[in-house]
Short mmCIF file of C-alpha atoms and ligand atoms in Angstrom, two decimals:
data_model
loop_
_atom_site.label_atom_id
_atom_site.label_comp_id
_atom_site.label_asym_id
_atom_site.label_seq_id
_atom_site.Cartn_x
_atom_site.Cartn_y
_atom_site.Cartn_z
CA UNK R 1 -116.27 21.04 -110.68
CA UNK R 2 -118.83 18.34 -110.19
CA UNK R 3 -120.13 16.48 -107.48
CA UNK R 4 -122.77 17.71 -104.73
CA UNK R 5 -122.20 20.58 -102.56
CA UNK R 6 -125.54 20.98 -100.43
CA UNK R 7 -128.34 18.97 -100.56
CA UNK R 8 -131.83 19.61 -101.68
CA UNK R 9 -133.93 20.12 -98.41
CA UNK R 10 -130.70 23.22 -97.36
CA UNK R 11 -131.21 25.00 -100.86
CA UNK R 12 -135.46 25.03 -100.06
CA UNK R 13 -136.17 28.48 -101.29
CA UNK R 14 -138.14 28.48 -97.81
CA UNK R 15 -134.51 28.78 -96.15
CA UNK R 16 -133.16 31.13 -98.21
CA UNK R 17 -132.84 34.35 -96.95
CA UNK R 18 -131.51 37.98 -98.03
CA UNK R 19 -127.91 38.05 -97.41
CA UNK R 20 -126.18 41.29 -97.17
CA UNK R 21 -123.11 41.28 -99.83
CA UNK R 22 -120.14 43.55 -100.17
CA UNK R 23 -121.45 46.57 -101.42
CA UNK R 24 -124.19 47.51 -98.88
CA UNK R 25 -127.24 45.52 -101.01
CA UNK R 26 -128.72 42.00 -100.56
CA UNK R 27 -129.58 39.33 -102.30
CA UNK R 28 -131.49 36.53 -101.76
CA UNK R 29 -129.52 32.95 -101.07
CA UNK R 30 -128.16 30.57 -98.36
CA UNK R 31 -125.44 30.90 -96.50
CA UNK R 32 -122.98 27.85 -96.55
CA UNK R 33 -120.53 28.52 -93.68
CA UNK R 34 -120.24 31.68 -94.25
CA UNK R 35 -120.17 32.05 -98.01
CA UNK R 36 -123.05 33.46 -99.66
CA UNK R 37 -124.96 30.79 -102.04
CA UNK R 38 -126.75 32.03 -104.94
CA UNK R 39 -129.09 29.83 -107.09
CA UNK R 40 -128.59 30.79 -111.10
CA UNK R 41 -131.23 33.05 -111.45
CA UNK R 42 -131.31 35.10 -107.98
CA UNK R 43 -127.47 35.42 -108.31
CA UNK R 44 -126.32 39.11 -107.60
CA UNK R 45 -124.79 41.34 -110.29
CA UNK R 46 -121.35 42.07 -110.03
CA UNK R 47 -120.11 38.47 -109.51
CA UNK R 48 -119.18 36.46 -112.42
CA UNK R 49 -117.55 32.75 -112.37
CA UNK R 50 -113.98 32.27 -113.75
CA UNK R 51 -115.32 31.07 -117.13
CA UNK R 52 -117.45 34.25 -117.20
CA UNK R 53 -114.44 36.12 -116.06
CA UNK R 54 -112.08 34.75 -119.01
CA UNK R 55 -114.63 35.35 -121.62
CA UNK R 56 -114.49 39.11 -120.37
CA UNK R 57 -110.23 38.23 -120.80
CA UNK R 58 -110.36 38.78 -116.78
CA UNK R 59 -109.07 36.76 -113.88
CA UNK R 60 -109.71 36.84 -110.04
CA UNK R 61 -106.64 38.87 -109.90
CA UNK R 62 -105.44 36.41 -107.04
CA UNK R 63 -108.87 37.13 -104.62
CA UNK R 64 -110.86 33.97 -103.21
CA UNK R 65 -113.60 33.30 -104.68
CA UNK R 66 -117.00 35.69 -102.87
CA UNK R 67 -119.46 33.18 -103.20
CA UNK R 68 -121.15 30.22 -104.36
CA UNK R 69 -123.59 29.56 -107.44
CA UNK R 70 -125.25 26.31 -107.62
CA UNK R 71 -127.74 24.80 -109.96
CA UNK R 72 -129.81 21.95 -110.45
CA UNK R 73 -130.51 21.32 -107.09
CA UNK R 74 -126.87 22.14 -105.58
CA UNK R 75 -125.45 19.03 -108.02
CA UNK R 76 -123.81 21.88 -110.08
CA UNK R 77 -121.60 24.44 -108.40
CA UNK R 78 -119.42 27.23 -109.24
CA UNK R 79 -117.31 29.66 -107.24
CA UNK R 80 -118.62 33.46 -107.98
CA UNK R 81 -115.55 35.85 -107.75
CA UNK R 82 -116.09 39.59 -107.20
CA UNK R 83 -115.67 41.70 -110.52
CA UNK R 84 -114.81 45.23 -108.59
CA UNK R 85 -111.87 43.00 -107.54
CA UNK R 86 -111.03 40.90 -110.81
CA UNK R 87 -107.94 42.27 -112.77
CA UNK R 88 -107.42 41.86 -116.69
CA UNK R 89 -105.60 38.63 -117.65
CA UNK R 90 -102.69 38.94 -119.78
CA UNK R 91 -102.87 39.10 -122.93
CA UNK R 92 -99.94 39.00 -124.97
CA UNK R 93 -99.76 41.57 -127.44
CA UNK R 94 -99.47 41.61 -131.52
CA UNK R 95 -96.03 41.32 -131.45
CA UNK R 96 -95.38 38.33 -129.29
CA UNK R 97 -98.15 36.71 -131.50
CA UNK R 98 -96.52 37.54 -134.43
CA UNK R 99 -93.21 36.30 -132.67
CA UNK R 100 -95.44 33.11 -131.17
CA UNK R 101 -96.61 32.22 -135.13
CA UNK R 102 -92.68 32.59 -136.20
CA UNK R 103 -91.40 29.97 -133.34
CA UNK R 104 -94.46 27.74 -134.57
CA UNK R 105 -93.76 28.33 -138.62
CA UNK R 106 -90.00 26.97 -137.47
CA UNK R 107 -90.76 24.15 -135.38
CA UNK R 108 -92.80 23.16 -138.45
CA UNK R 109 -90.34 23.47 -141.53
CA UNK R 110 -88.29 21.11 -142.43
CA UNK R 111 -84.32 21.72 -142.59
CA UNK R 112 -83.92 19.81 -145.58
CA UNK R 113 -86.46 20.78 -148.36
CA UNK R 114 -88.17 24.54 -146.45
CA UNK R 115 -91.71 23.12 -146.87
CA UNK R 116 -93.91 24.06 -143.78
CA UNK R 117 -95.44 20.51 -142.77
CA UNK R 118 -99.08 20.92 -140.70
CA UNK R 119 -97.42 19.33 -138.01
CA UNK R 120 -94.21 19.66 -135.80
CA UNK R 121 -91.04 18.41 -136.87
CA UNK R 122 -88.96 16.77 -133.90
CA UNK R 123 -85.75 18.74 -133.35
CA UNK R 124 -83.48 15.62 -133.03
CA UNK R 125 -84.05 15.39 -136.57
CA UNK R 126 -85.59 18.51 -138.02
CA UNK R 127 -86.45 17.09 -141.41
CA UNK R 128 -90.64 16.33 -142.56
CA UNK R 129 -91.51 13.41 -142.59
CA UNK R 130 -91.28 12.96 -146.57
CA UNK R 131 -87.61 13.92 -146.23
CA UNK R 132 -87.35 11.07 -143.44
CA UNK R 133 -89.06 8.49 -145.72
CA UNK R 134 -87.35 9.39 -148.88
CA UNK R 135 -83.77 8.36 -146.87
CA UNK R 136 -85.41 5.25 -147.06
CA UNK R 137 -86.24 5.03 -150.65
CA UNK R 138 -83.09 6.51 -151.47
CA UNK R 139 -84.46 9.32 -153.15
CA UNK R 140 -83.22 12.96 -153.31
CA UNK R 141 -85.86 15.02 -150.96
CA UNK R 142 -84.10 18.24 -152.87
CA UNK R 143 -86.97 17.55 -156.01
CA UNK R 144 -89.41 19.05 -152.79
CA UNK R 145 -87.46 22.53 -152.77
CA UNK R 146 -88.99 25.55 -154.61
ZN1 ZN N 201 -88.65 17.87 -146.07
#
């Protein structure tokens, strides 16, 4: 999110002012139509951003964002979601990892001579890429097996 939300002279600290939030305390900020505005360092605890909320592997669990944080002069912005209210994201588990890695380790071997190429073979053809270019040299891709 770039671009400017408020401008300079409305984030003054001399118009900020102690806005009550949603568990009884204050902080100090601006309000922006109604939503609480927070500069970096007077931001409240118990509100993180979404990035801060995925690197805690949690989302806003489907709740509007509480608030605003801006920085460098309002030019940077984020929305500040409510933690109380954020749910875990879903994670998958082991399992469909393991079962994830498996679907990859097929998309990537080749039909032909069972190596497992760094890269994805294409379905239509299903073969690696040496396999495909040794059709052309006439060559017998079997010499890749194991
Ligand atoms: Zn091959």
């Amino acid at each position: 999110m770039t671009g400017r939300l408020m401008d300079k002279a409305s984030l003054h600290p001399a118009r900020a002012r102690y806005i009550t939030l949603w568990d009884g305390k204050t902080a100090l900020g601006w309000d922006h139509h109604g939503t609480p505005v927070f500069r970096f360092k007077w931001a409240p605890g118990g509100l993180a951003t979404r990035r801060q909320l995925k690197a805690m592997r949690m989302c806003p669990g489907g709740h509007e964002p509480y608030a605003l944080l801006v920085w460098r002069n309002g030019q940077r912005w984020a929305y500040l979601y409510r933690l109380d209210l954020a749910k875990p994201s879903r994670v998958p588990s082991p399992a469909q990892l393991n079962a994830l890695d498996k679907a990859m380790e097929a998309r990537r071997r080749c039909k032909l001579c069972g190596q497992v190429t760094t890269y994805c073979i294409p379905t239509s053809d299903g073969r690696c890429v040496e396999c495909m270019t040794g059709d052309y040299r006439n060559t017998t891709p079997n010499s890749y097996a194991a």
